[in-house]
PDB file of C-alpha atoms and ligand atoms in Angstrom:
ATOM      1  CA  MET A   1      47.906  27.177  13.098  1.00 59.00           C
ATOM      2  CA  VAL A   2      48.552  23.726  12.383  1.00 66.00           C
ATOM      3  CA  PHE A   3      46.358  21.779  10.110  1.00 66.00           C
ATOM      4  CA  LYS A   4      45.128  18.886  10.836  1.00 68.00           C
ATOM      5  CA  ILE A   5      44.324  16.422   8.002  1.00 63.00           C
ATOM      6  CA  ASN A   6      44.064  12.405   8.413  1.00 59.00           C
ATOM      7  CA  ARG A   7      47.210  12.137  11.014  1.00 60.00           C
ATOM      8  CA  ALA A   8      49.700  14.525   8.648  1.00 65.00           C
ATOM      9  CA  GLU A   9      50.135  17.603  10.154  1.00 69.00           C
ATOM     10  CA  PHE A  10      50.688  20.809   8.065  1.00 69.00           C
ATOM     11  CA  SER A  11      52.133  24.411   9.297  1.00 70.00           C
ATOM     12  CA  SER A  12      48.684  25.168   8.082  1.00 67.00           C
ATOM     13  CA  LYS A  13      46.469  24.988   5.254  1.00 63.00           C
ATOM     14  CA  GLU A  14      48.260  27.322   3.384  1.00 65.00           C
ATOM     15  CA  GLU A  15      51.132  24.017   4.098  1.00 68.00           C
ATOM     16  CA  PHE A  16      48.566  21.405   3.085  1.00 65.00           C
ATOM     17  CA  ILE A  17      48.012  23.031  -0.479  1.00 59.00           C
ATOM     18  CA  LYS A  18      51.127  23.321  -0.891  1.00 59.00           C
ATOM     19  CA  SER A  19      51.568  20.388  -0.651  1.00 61.00           C
ATOM     20  CA  GLY A  20      49.567  19.133  -3.873  1.00 58.00           C
ATOM     21  CA  ARG A  21      48.267  16.571  -1.375  1.00 68.00           C
ATOM     22  CA  ARG A  22      45.081  16.528  -2.236  1.00 83.00           C
ATOM     23  CA  CYS A  23      43.405  14.578  -5.385  1.00 90.00           C
ATOM     24  CA  GLY A  24      46.349  11.414  -6.558  1.00 87.00           C
ATOM     25  CA  ALA A  25      44.248  10.891  -9.625  1.00 87.00           C
ATOM     26  CA  PRO A  26      46.868  10.454 -12.440  1.00 85.00           C
ATOM     27  CA  ASN A  27      48.213  12.416 -14.954  1.00 87.00           C
ATOM     28  CA  PRO A  28      47.461  11.493 -18.631  1.00 89.00           C
ATOM     29  CA  SER A  29      50.455  12.146 -21.039  1.00 90.00           C
ATOM     30  CA  ASP A  30      49.406  13.961 -24.476  1.00 90.00           C
ATOM     31  CA  LEU A  31      50.120  10.603 -25.671  1.00 92.00           C
ATOM     32  CA  GLN A  32      46.495   9.048 -24.017  1.00 93.00           C
ATOM     33  CA  ARG A  33      44.816  11.832 -24.627  1.00 94.00           C
ATOM     34  CA  ASP A  34      45.666  11.071 -27.886  1.00 94.00           C
ATOM     35  CA  ARG A  35      45.192   7.608 -28.239  1.00 95.00           C
ATOM     36  CA  VAL A  36      41.617   8.769 -25.708  1.00 96.00           C
ATOM     37  CA  ARG A  37      40.175  11.031 -28.138  1.00 95.00           C
ATOM     38  CA  ARG A  38      40.323   8.575 -31.466  1.00 96.00           C
ATOM     39  CA  GLU A  39      39.087   5.746 -29.793  1.00 95.00           C
ATOM     40  CA  ILE A  40      35.845   8.044 -28.673  1.00 92.00           C
ATOM     41  CA  ALA A  41      35.753   9.479 -31.895  1.00 91.00           C
ATOM     42  CA  SER A  42      35.775   6.693 -34.198  1.00 91.00           C
ATOM     43  CA  LEU A  43      33.322   4.946 -31.599  1.00 86.00           C
ATOM     44  CA  ARG A  44      30.559   8.025 -32.028  1.00 83.00           C
ATOM     45  CA  GLN A  45      31.230   6.644 -36.169  1.00 84.00           C
ATOM     46  CA  SER A  46      30.538   3.410 -35.193  1.00 82.00           C
ATOM     47  CA  ILE A  47      27.644   3.705 -33.050  1.00 77.00           C
ATOM     48  CA  LYS A  48      25.376   6.832 -33.750  1.00 74.00           C
ATOM     49  CA  GLY A  49      23.584   6.083 -29.972  1.00 73.00           C
ATOM     50  CA  ARG A  50      23.535   8.066 -27.001  1.00 76.00           C
ATOM     51  CA  VAL A  51      22.840   6.991 -22.997  1.00 81.00           C
ATOM     52  CA  GLU A  52      19.786   8.112 -21.546  1.00 78.00           C
ATOM     53  CA  SER A  53      19.892   7.812 -18.328  1.00 84.00           C
ATOM     54  CA  VAL A  54      22.669   4.942 -16.195  1.00 92.00           C
ATOM     55  CA  THR A  55      22.184   3.225 -12.728  1.00 93.00           C
ATOM     56  CA  ILE A  56      25.652   2.381 -11.277  1.00 95.00           C
ATOM     57  CA  ASN A  57      26.066  -0.211  -8.887  1.00 95.00           C
ATOM     58  CA  VAL A  58      28.502   0.936  -5.578  1.00 97.00           C
ATOM     59  CA  GLN A  59      30.369  -1.386  -3.689  1.00 98.00           C
ATOM     60  CA  PHE A  60      31.361   0.214  -0.612  1.00 98.00           C
ATOM     61  CA  HIS A  61      35.215  -1.803   0.954  1.00 98.00           C
ATOM     62  CA  HIS A  62      35.708   0.137   4.120  1.00 98.00           C
ATOM     63  CA  ILE A  63      39.054  -0.898   5.423  1.00 98.00           C
ATOM     64  CA  THR A  64      39.576  -0.025   9.125  1.00 97.00           C
ATOM     65  CA  ARG A  65      42.310  -0.008  11.782  1.00 96.00           C
ATOM     66  CA  GLY A  66      39.817  -1.687  14.473  1.00 96.00           C
ATOM     67  CA  SER A  67      36.613   0.731  15.011  1.00 95.00           C
ATOM     68  CA  GLU A  68      39.033   3.794  12.875  1.00 95.00           C
ATOM     69  CA  GLY A  69      37.687   4.195   9.901  1.00 96.00           C
ATOM     70  CA  ALA A  70      34.240   2.311  10.775  1.00 97.00           C
ATOM     71  CA  ILE A  71      31.575   4.161   8.493  1.00 98.00           C
ATOM     72  CA  THR A  72      28.196   4.182   9.225  1.00 97.00           C
ATOM     73  CA  GLU A  73      25.304   3.445   7.544  1.00 97.00           C
ATOM     74  CA  GLU A  74      23.037   6.765   8.450  1.00 98.00           C
ATOM     75  CA  GLN A  75      26.889   8.328   6.612  1.00 98.00           C
ATOM     76  CA  ARG A  76      27.098   6.466   3.647  1.00 98.00           C
ATOM     77  CA  LYS A  77      23.421   7.038   2.132  1.00 98.00           C
ATOM     78  CA  LYS A  78      24.643  10.912   3.418  1.00 98.00           C
ATOM     79  CA  GLN A  79      26.990  10.328   0.882  1.00 98.00           C
ATOM     80  CA  MET A  80      24.892   8.783  -1.487  1.00 98.00           C
ATOM     81  CA  ASP A  81      22.715  11.653  -1.365  1.00 98.00           C
ATOM     82  CA  VAL A  82      25.236  13.373  -1.770  1.00 98.00           C
ATOM     83  CA  LEU A  83      26.960  11.749  -5.163  1.00 98.00           C
ATOM     84  CA  ASN A  84      23.584  11.339  -6.536  1.00 98.00           C
ATOM     85  CA  GLN A  85      22.497  15.610  -6.178  1.00 98.00           C
ATOM     86  CA  ALA A  86      25.995  16.159  -8.481  1.00 98.00           C
ATOM     87  CA  TYR A  87      25.517  13.818 -11.069  1.00 98.00           C
ATOM     88  CA  SER A  88      20.929  13.284 -11.231  1.00 95.00           C
ATOM     89  CA  ARG A  89      20.758  15.760 -13.376  1.00 94.00           C
ATOM     90  CA  LYS A  90      21.699  14.114 -16.529  1.00 92.00           C
ATOM     91  CA  GLY A  91      20.754  11.234 -15.193  1.00 91.00           C
ATOM     92  CA  ILE A  92      23.295   9.408 -14.163  1.00 94.00           C
ATOM     93  CA  LYS A  93      22.537   7.431 -10.684  1.00 94.00           C
ATOM     94  CA  PHE A  94      23.929   5.691  -7.804  1.00 96.00           C
ATOM     95  CA  THR A  95      22.575   3.002  -5.627  1.00 96.00           C
ATOM     96  CA  TYR A  96      23.378   0.180  -3.703  1.00 96.00           C
ATOM     97  CA  LYS A  97      22.475  -2.147  -1.063  1.00 95.00           C
ATOM     98  CA  PRO A  98      22.457  -2.196   2.504  1.00 96.00           C
ATOM     99  CA  GLU A  99      23.698  -5.486   2.633  1.00 97.00           C
ATOM    100  CA  SER A 100      26.793  -5.928  -0.166  1.00 96.00           C
ATOM    101  CA  VAL A 101      28.843  -3.893   2.468  1.00 98.00           C
ATOM    102  CA  VAL A 102      31.630  -4.648   2.952  1.00 98.00           C
ATOM    103  CA  THR A 103      33.898  -3.666   6.471  1.00 98.00           C
ATOM    104  CA  VAL A 104      37.683  -5.441   6.774  1.00 98.00           C
ATOM    105  CA  ASN A 105      40.049  -4.881  10.152  1.00 98.00           C
ATOM    106  CA  LYS A 106      43.483  -5.241   8.521  1.00 97.00           C
ATOM    107  CA  PRO A 107      45.819  -2.560   9.662  1.00 96.00           C
ATOM    108  CA  ALA A 108      48.546  -3.318   7.208  1.00 95.00           C
ATOM    109  CA  TRP A 109      46.152  -1.840   4.702  1.00 97.00           C
ATOM    110  CA  PHE A 110      43.828   1.285   6.194  1.00 95.00           C
ATOM    111  CA  SER A 111      46.907   3.213   5.508  1.00 92.00           C
ATOM    112  CA  MET A 112      47.327   1.982   1.599  1.00 93.00           C
ATOM    113  CA  GLY A 113      49.191   4.758  -0.601  1.00 91.00           C
ATOM    114  CA  MET A 114      48.883   5.285  -3.502  1.00 90.00           C
ATOM    115  CA  GLY A 115      50.454   2.232  -6.516  1.00 92.00           C
ATOM    116  CA  SER A 116      51.088   0.131  -3.598  1.00 94.00           C
ATOM    117  CA  ILE A 117      51.375  -3.744  -2.485  1.00 96.00           C
ATOM    118  CA  ALA A 118      48.310  -2.385   0.335  1.00 96.00           C
ATOM    119  CA  GLU A 119      46.402  -1.246  -2.291  1.00 97.00           C
ATOM    120  CA  SER A 120      46.924  -3.499  -4.962  1.00 97.00           C
ATOM    121  CA  GLU A 121      46.422  -6.918  -2.400  1.00 98.00           C
ATOM    122  CA  ALA A 122      42.954  -4.786  -0.952  1.00 98.00           C
ATOM    123  CA  LYS A 123      42.228  -4.830  -4.587  1.00 98.00           C
ATOM    124  CA  THR A 124      42.961  -8.047  -5.244  1.00 97.00           C
ATOM    125  CA  GLU A 125      41.168  -9.767  -2.776  1.00 98.00           C
ATOM    126  CA  LEU A 126      37.530  -6.699  -2.048  1.00 98.00           C
ATOM    127  CA  GLN A 127      37.074  -6.240  -5.887  1.00 98.00           C
ATOM    128  CA  LEU A 128      33.438  -6.904  -7.190  1.00 97.00           C
ATOM    129  CA  ALA A 129      33.327  -7.048 -11.313  1.00 96.00           C
ATOM    130  CA  PRO A 130      34.582  -3.775 -12.468  1.00 97.00           C
ATOM    131  CA  GLU A 131      32.313  -3.670 -15.503  1.00 95.00           C
ATOM    132  CA  ASN A 132      29.968  -3.297 -14.164  1.00 94.00           C
ATOM    133  CA  ASN A 133      30.233  -1.919 -10.423  1.00 97.00           C
ATOM    134  CA  LEU A 134      31.892   1.170  -9.130  1.00 98.00           C
ATOM    135  CA  ASN A 135      33.907  -0.126  -6.317  1.00 98.00           C
ATOM    136  CA  ILE A 136      34.454   2.560  -3.921  1.00 98.00           C
ATOM    137  CA  TYR A 137      37.644   2.124  -0.807  1.00 98.00           C
ATOM    138  CA  THR A 138      37.482   3.873   2.140  1.00 98.00           C
ATOM    139  CA  ALA A 139      40.369   4.272   4.661  1.00 96.00           C
ATOM    140  CA  GLU A 140      43.124   6.875   6.068  1.00 92.00           C
ATOM    141  CA  LEU A 141      45.530   6.933   3.417  1.00 87.00           C
ATOM    142  CA  GLN A 142      49.488   8.098   3.192  1.00 80.00           C
ATOM    143  CA  SER A 143      50.756  11.983   4.062  1.00 68.00           C
ATOM    144  CA  GLY A 144      47.467  13.649   4.307  1.00 75.00           C
ATOM    145  CA  LEU A 145      45.621  12.458   0.531  1.00 86.00           C
ATOM    146  CA  LEU A 146      42.247  12.856   0.179  1.00 92.00           C
ATOM    147  CA  GLY A 147      41.720  10.122  -2.505  1.00 95.00           C
ATOM    148  CA  TRP A 148      42.569   8.671  -5.849  1.00 95.00           C
ATOM    149  CA  ALA A 149      41.114   7.085  -8.548  1.00 97.00           C
ATOM    150  CA  THR A 150      40.979   5.499 -12.386  1.00 97.00           C
ATOM    151  CA  PHE A 151      39.964   6.692 -15.575  1.00 97.00           C
ATOM    152  CA  PRO A 152      38.223   4.989 -17.760  1.00 97.00           C
ATOM    153  CA  PHE A 153      40.670   4.204 -20.544  1.00 95.00           C
ATOM    154  CA  ASP A 154      42.944   2.884 -18.414  1.00 94.00           C
ATOM    155  CA  MET A 155      40.629  -0.203 -16.920  1.00 94.00           C
ATOM    156  CA  ALA A 156      41.498  -2.392 -19.983  1.00 93.00           C
ATOM    157  CA  GLY A 157      44.854  -2.563 -18.838  1.00 93.00           C
ATOM    158  CA  ASN A 158      44.502  -2.901 -15.081  1.00 94.00           C
ATOM    159  CA  PRO A 159      40.789  -3.985 -14.497  1.00 97.00           C
ATOM    160  CA  LYS A 160      42.253  -5.243 -11.315  1.00 97.00           C
ATOM    161  CA  ARG A 161      42.823  -1.570 -10.004  1.00 97.00           C
ATOM    162  CA  ASP A 162      39.523   0.069 -10.767  1.00 98.00           C
ATOM    163  CA  GLY A 163      37.585   2.277  -9.177  1.00 98.00           C
ATOM    164  CA  VAL A 164      37.853   5.001  -6.668  1.00 98.00           C
ATOM    165  CA  VAL A 165      40.014   5.532  -2.974  1.00 97.00           C
ATOM    166  CA  VAL A 166      39.223   8.313  -1.146  1.00 96.00           C
ATOM    167  CA  LEU A 167      40.379   9.127   2.985  1.00 95.00           C
ATOM    168  CA  TYR A 168      37.177   7.972   5.154  1.00 96.00           C
ATOM    169  CA  SER A 169      36.968  10.885   7.046  1.00 94.00           C
ATOM    170  CA  THR A 170      35.831  12.880   3.717  1.00 96.00           C
ATOM    171  CA  PHE A 171      32.087  10.914   3.918  1.00 98.00           C
ATOM    172  CA  PRO A 172      29.755  13.005   5.380  1.00 98.00           C
ATOM    173  CA  GLY A 173      30.681  13.678   9.732  1.00 95.00           C
ATOM    174  CA  GLY A 174      33.729  13.474   9.110  1.00 95.00           C
ATOM    175  CA  ASP A 175      36.279  15.228  10.570  1.00 90.00           C
ATOM    176  CA  ALA A 176      38.296  16.128   7.319  1.00 89.00           C
ATOM    177  CA  ALA A 177      37.134  19.555   7.384  1.00 89.00           C
ATOM    178  CA  PRO A 178      36.915  21.511   4.729  1.00 91.00           C
ATOM    179  CA  TYR A 179      36.569  18.330   2.538  1.00 93.00           C
ATOM    180  CA  ASN A 180      33.466  16.280   5.241  1.00 95.00           C
ATOM    181  CA  GLU A 181      30.992  17.070   3.131  1.00 97.00           C
ATOM    182  CA  GLY A 182      31.118  14.158   0.210  1.00 98.00           C
ATOM    183  CA  GLN A 183      32.344  16.167  -2.513  1.00 98.00           C
ATOM    184  CA  THR A 184      35.980  13.826  -2.898  1.00 97.00           C
ATOM    185  CA  LEU A 185      33.880  10.847  -3.702  1.00 98.00           C
ATOM    186  CA  THR A 186      31.979  13.219  -6.660  1.00 98.00           C
ATOM    187  CA  HIS A 187      35.217  14.327  -8.032  1.00 98.00           C
ATOM    188  CA  GLU A 188      36.781  11.236  -7.777  1.00 98.00           C
ATOM    189  CA  VAL A 189      34.354  10.056  -9.242  1.00 98.00           C
ATOM    190  CA  GLY A 190      33.951  11.992 -11.575  1.00 98.00           C
ATOM    191  CA  HIS A 191      37.783  11.273 -12.708  1.00 97.00           C
ATOM    192  CA  TRP A 192      35.881   7.400 -12.822  1.00 98.00           C
ATOM    193  CA  LEU A 193      33.258   8.486 -15.497  1.00 98.00           C
ATOM    194  CA  GLY A 194      37.180  10.064 -17.551  1.00 97.00           C
ATOM    195  CA  LEU A 195      36.933  14.068 -16.051  1.00 97.00           C
ATOM    196  CA  TYR A 196      39.885  15.372 -15.883  1.00 96.00           C
ATOM    197  CA  HIS A 197      40.137  18.607 -13.331  1.00 95.00           C
ATOM    198  CA  THR A 198      39.428  21.939 -14.709  1.00 96.00           C
ATOM    199  CA  PHE A 199      42.644  23.004 -14.191  1.00 94.00           C
ATOM    200  CA  GLN A 200      44.544  19.858 -16.004  1.00 93.00           C
ATOM    201  CA  GLY A 201      47.295  21.807 -18.261  1.00 90.00           C
ATOM    202  CA  GLY A 202      47.262  24.792 -17.420  1.00 92.00           C
ATOM    203  CA  CYS A 203      47.547  27.820 -19.498  1.00 94.00           C
ATOM    204  CA  GLY A 204      49.735  26.029 -21.921  1.00 85.00           C
ATOM    205  CA  GLY A 205      48.470  22.746 -22.338  1.00 83.00           C
ATOM    206  CA  MET A 206      45.110  21.479 -23.924  1.00 87.00           C
ATOM    207  CA  GLY A 207      42.996  21.846 -20.599  1.00 92.00           C
ATOM    208  CA  ASP A 208      39.858  19.902 -19.910  1.00 94.00           C
ATOM    209  CA  GLU A 209      39.406  19.472 -23.320  1.00 94.00           C
ATOM    210  CA  LEU A 210      36.598  21.351 -22.529  1.00 96.00           C
ATOM    211  CA  ASP A 211      35.089  24.282 -24.033  1.00 94.00           C
ATOM    212  CA  ASP A 212      32.510  25.711 -21.162  1.00 97.00           C
ATOM    213  CA  THR A 213      34.888  25.281 -17.879  1.00 97.00           C
ATOM    214  CA  PRO A 214      37.385  28.269 -18.853  1.00 96.00           C
ATOM    215  CA  SER A 215      41.060  26.857 -18.051  1.00 96.00           C
ATOM    216  CA  HIS A 216      42.212  27.500 -15.505  1.00 95.00           C
ATOM    217  CA  GLU A 217      46.482  28.569 -14.177  1.00 93.00           C
ATOM    218  CA  GLY A 218      45.764  26.076 -11.294  1.00 91.00           C
ATOM    219  CA  PRO A 219      43.730  25.126  -8.683  1.00 92.00           C
ATOM    220  CA  VAL A 220      41.605  26.623  -6.166  1.00 93.00           C
ATOM    221  CA  PHE A 221      41.378  26.064  -2.759  1.00 91.00           C
ATOM    222  CA  GLY A 222      39.281  27.736  -0.629  1.00 91.00           C
ATOM    223  CA  CYS A 223      35.364  29.395  -2.242  1.00 94.00           C
ATOM    224  CA  PRO A 224      37.123  32.627  -3.218  1.00 94.00           C
ATOM    225  CA  GLY A 225      35.133  35.667  -4.108  1.00 91.00           C
ATOM    226  CA  ASP A 226      34.212  36.099  -8.059  1.00 86.00           C
ATOM    227  CA  GLY A 227      37.362  37.104  -9.822  1.00 91.00           C
ATOM    228  CA  SER A 228      39.288  35.692 -12.541  1.00 95.00           C
ATOM    229  CA  ASN A 229      40.738  33.906  -9.935  1.00 95.00           C
ATOM    230  CA  GLY A 230      43.915  31.988 -11.788  1.00 95.00           C
ATOM    231  CA  ALA A 231      41.877  31.834 -15.023  1.00 96.00           C
ATOM    232  CA  CYS A 232      43.457  31.794 -18.836  1.00 95.00           C
ATOM    233  CA  ASN A 233      41.431  33.882 -21.254  1.00 94.00           C
ATOM    234  CA  PRO A 234      41.076  37.797 -20.643  1.00 94.00           C
ATOM    235  CA  GLY A 235      36.965  37.659 -19.580  1.00 95.00           C
ATOM    236  CA  GLU A 236      37.272  34.712 -18.563  1.00 96.00           C
ATOM    237  CA  LYS A 237      36.913  33.362 -14.672  1.00 96.00           C
ATOM    238  CA  ALA A 238      38.232  30.332 -13.166  1.00 97.00           C
ATOM    239  CA  PRO A 239      34.473  27.569 -12.448  1.00 97.00           C
ATOM    240  CA  ILE A 240      35.231  27.543  -8.585  1.00 97.00           C
ATOM    241  CA  HIS A 241      32.478  25.686  -8.407  1.00 98.00           C
ATOM    242  CA  ASN A 242      32.948  23.294 -10.228  1.00 98.00           C
ATOM    243  CA  TYR A 243      33.276  19.406  -8.757  1.00 98.00           C
ATOM    244  CA  MET A 244      36.535  18.924 -10.947  1.00 97.00           C
ATOM    245  CA  ASN A 245      38.693  21.978  -9.217  1.00 96.00           C
ATOM    246  CA  TYR A 246      40.085  21.950  -5.624  1.00 94.00           C
ATOM    247  CA  THR A 247      37.728  24.138  -3.654  1.00 95.00           C
ATOM    248  CA  ASP A 248      35.941  23.471  -0.226  1.00 94.00           C
ATOM    249  CA  ASP A 249      32.600  20.546  -0.345  1.00 96.00           C
ATOM    250  CA  GLY A 250      31.169  23.483   0.750  1.00 97.00           C
ATOM    251  CA  CYS A 251      31.808  25.610  -2.513  1.00 96.00           C
ATOM    252  CA  MET A 252      30.769  22.827  -4.623  1.00 97.00           C
ATOM    253  CA  ASN A 253      27.914  22.300  -6.798  1.00 97.00           C
ATOM    254  CA  GLU A 254      28.282  22.257 -10.074  1.00 98.00           C
ATOM    255  CA  PHE A 255      29.325  19.916 -13.555  1.00 98.00           C
ATOM    256  CA  THR A 256      29.058  21.666 -16.775  1.00 98.00           C
ATOM    257  CA  ASP A 257      27.056  20.689 -19.629  1.00 97.00           C
ATOM    258  CA  GLY A 258      29.809  19.166 -21.597  1.00 97.00           C
ATOM    259  CA  GLN A 259      31.222  17.518 -18.882  1.00 97.00           C
ATOM    260  CA  PHE A 260      28.455  15.142 -18.903  1.00 96.00           C
ATOM    261  CA  GLU A 261      28.605  15.089 -22.525  1.00 94.00           C
ATOM    262  CA  ARG A 262      31.986  13.184 -21.810  1.00 95.00           C
ATOM    263  CA  ILE A 263      31.319  10.916 -19.800  1.00 96.00           C
ATOM    264  CA  PHE A 264      29.048   9.342 -21.621  1.00 93.00           C
ATOM    265  CA  ASP A 265      31.050   9.344 -24.358  1.00 93.00           C
ATOM    266  CA  GLN A 266      33.635   7.395 -21.769  1.00 95.00           C
ATOM    267  CA  ILE A 267      30.831   5.784 -20.912  1.00 93.00           C
ATOM    268  CA  LEU A 268      30.156   4.005 -24.354  1.00 90.00           C
ATOM    269  CA  THR A 269      33.862   3.565 -25.485  1.00 92.00           C
ATOM    270  CA  TYR A 270      35.194   2.644 -21.825  1.00 95.00           C
ATOM    271  CA  ARG A 271      32.192   1.223 -19.309  1.00 94.00           C
ATOM    272  CA  SER A 272      29.876  -0.081 -21.847  1.00 90.00           C
ATOM    273  CA  GLY A 273      29.517  -2.990 -19.507  1.00 92.00           C
ATOM    274  CA  LEU A 274      27.764   0.106 -16.663  1.00 92.00           C
ATOM    275  CA  LEU A 275      24.619   0.512 -19.561  1.00 87.00           C
ATOM    276  CA  ILE A 276      22.073  -2.617 -17.898  1.00 74.00           C
ATOM    277  CA  GLY A 277      18.367  -2.142 -19.617  1.00 63.00           C
ATOM    278  CA  PRO A 278      16.508  -0.885 -22.028  1.00 57.00           C
ATOM    279  CA  ASP A 279      16.324   2.274 -21.404  1.00 58.00           C
ATOM    280  CA  ALA A 280      20.213   2.978 -20.408  1.00 65.00           C
ATOM    281  CA  ILE A 281      21.023   3.753 -24.947  1.00 64.00           C
ATOM    282  CA  ILE A 282      18.604   5.725 -27.366  1.00 63.00           C
ATOM    283  CA  MET A 283      20.269   4.896 -30.289  1.00 59.00           C
ATOM    284  CA  GLU A 284      19.805   7.529 -33.212  1.00 57.00           C
ATOM    285  CA  ASN A 285      18.251   6.594 -36.659  1.00 46.00           C
ATOM    286  CA  THR A 286      21.635   6.402 -39.270  1.00 44.00           C
ATOM    287  CA  PRO A 287      21.258   8.673 -41.884  1.00 42.00           C
TER     288      PRO A 287
HETATM  289 ZN1   ZN B 301      41.163  15.253  -9.139  1.00 71.91          ZN
END
């Protein structure tokens, strides 16, 4: 049976999985990861505070080819519900103004590739101040990719690229089943807030640098039953329900406490422009 996603055809779902064309978030080098760890540690030394709550303004940019790729207000609302459901447990909220939504009919940008001139042109023209806003672009994308995002620690070096790009049909009600319940955006926003894949580095490296997401050898697809599913350590199980894995949308329902802690560290260090309002940071007394 042919597995079709985003106009790309694969001989089966397994072929799509093997193609690795799912999330295009960059793979940070060990050097970059060291830098990020140092910078976060140093900020923690200087600021004795923690993020208490954050409300992030979303700017939607929908790139279309005629009516293809158009997103309805109902879909956006459902997508925002999915996003808020995933992040609200620790006080992270997303909001948007319906009147601010931008739809651009531009076939040349519609099938943009990651790192392409089309991507760069679209972002240069459309982006709203990335220091204070989450820019979300929807388009068709190339070669069956579902989405990609930039990391917080890359913003200073390339602010124009900052933001999240997802395949339009991954929004709730789209036709990218089993990835059409809105969790592609949840996953990509996770990268945008500084999270790595739960399988980052496989079993050999530093993993995702978190203690409460067991490391595993590679992405898990579908929604397999209970089992190790490639966990690196005996007795452990790969986190198949975690948003930063590759399982089906219907299988994902979890961020861990460690992931939220990492997100707050990343916001304080690299995205402090999101912290608006008197309750955003609770300062702790310095000894
Ligand atoms: Zn990813």
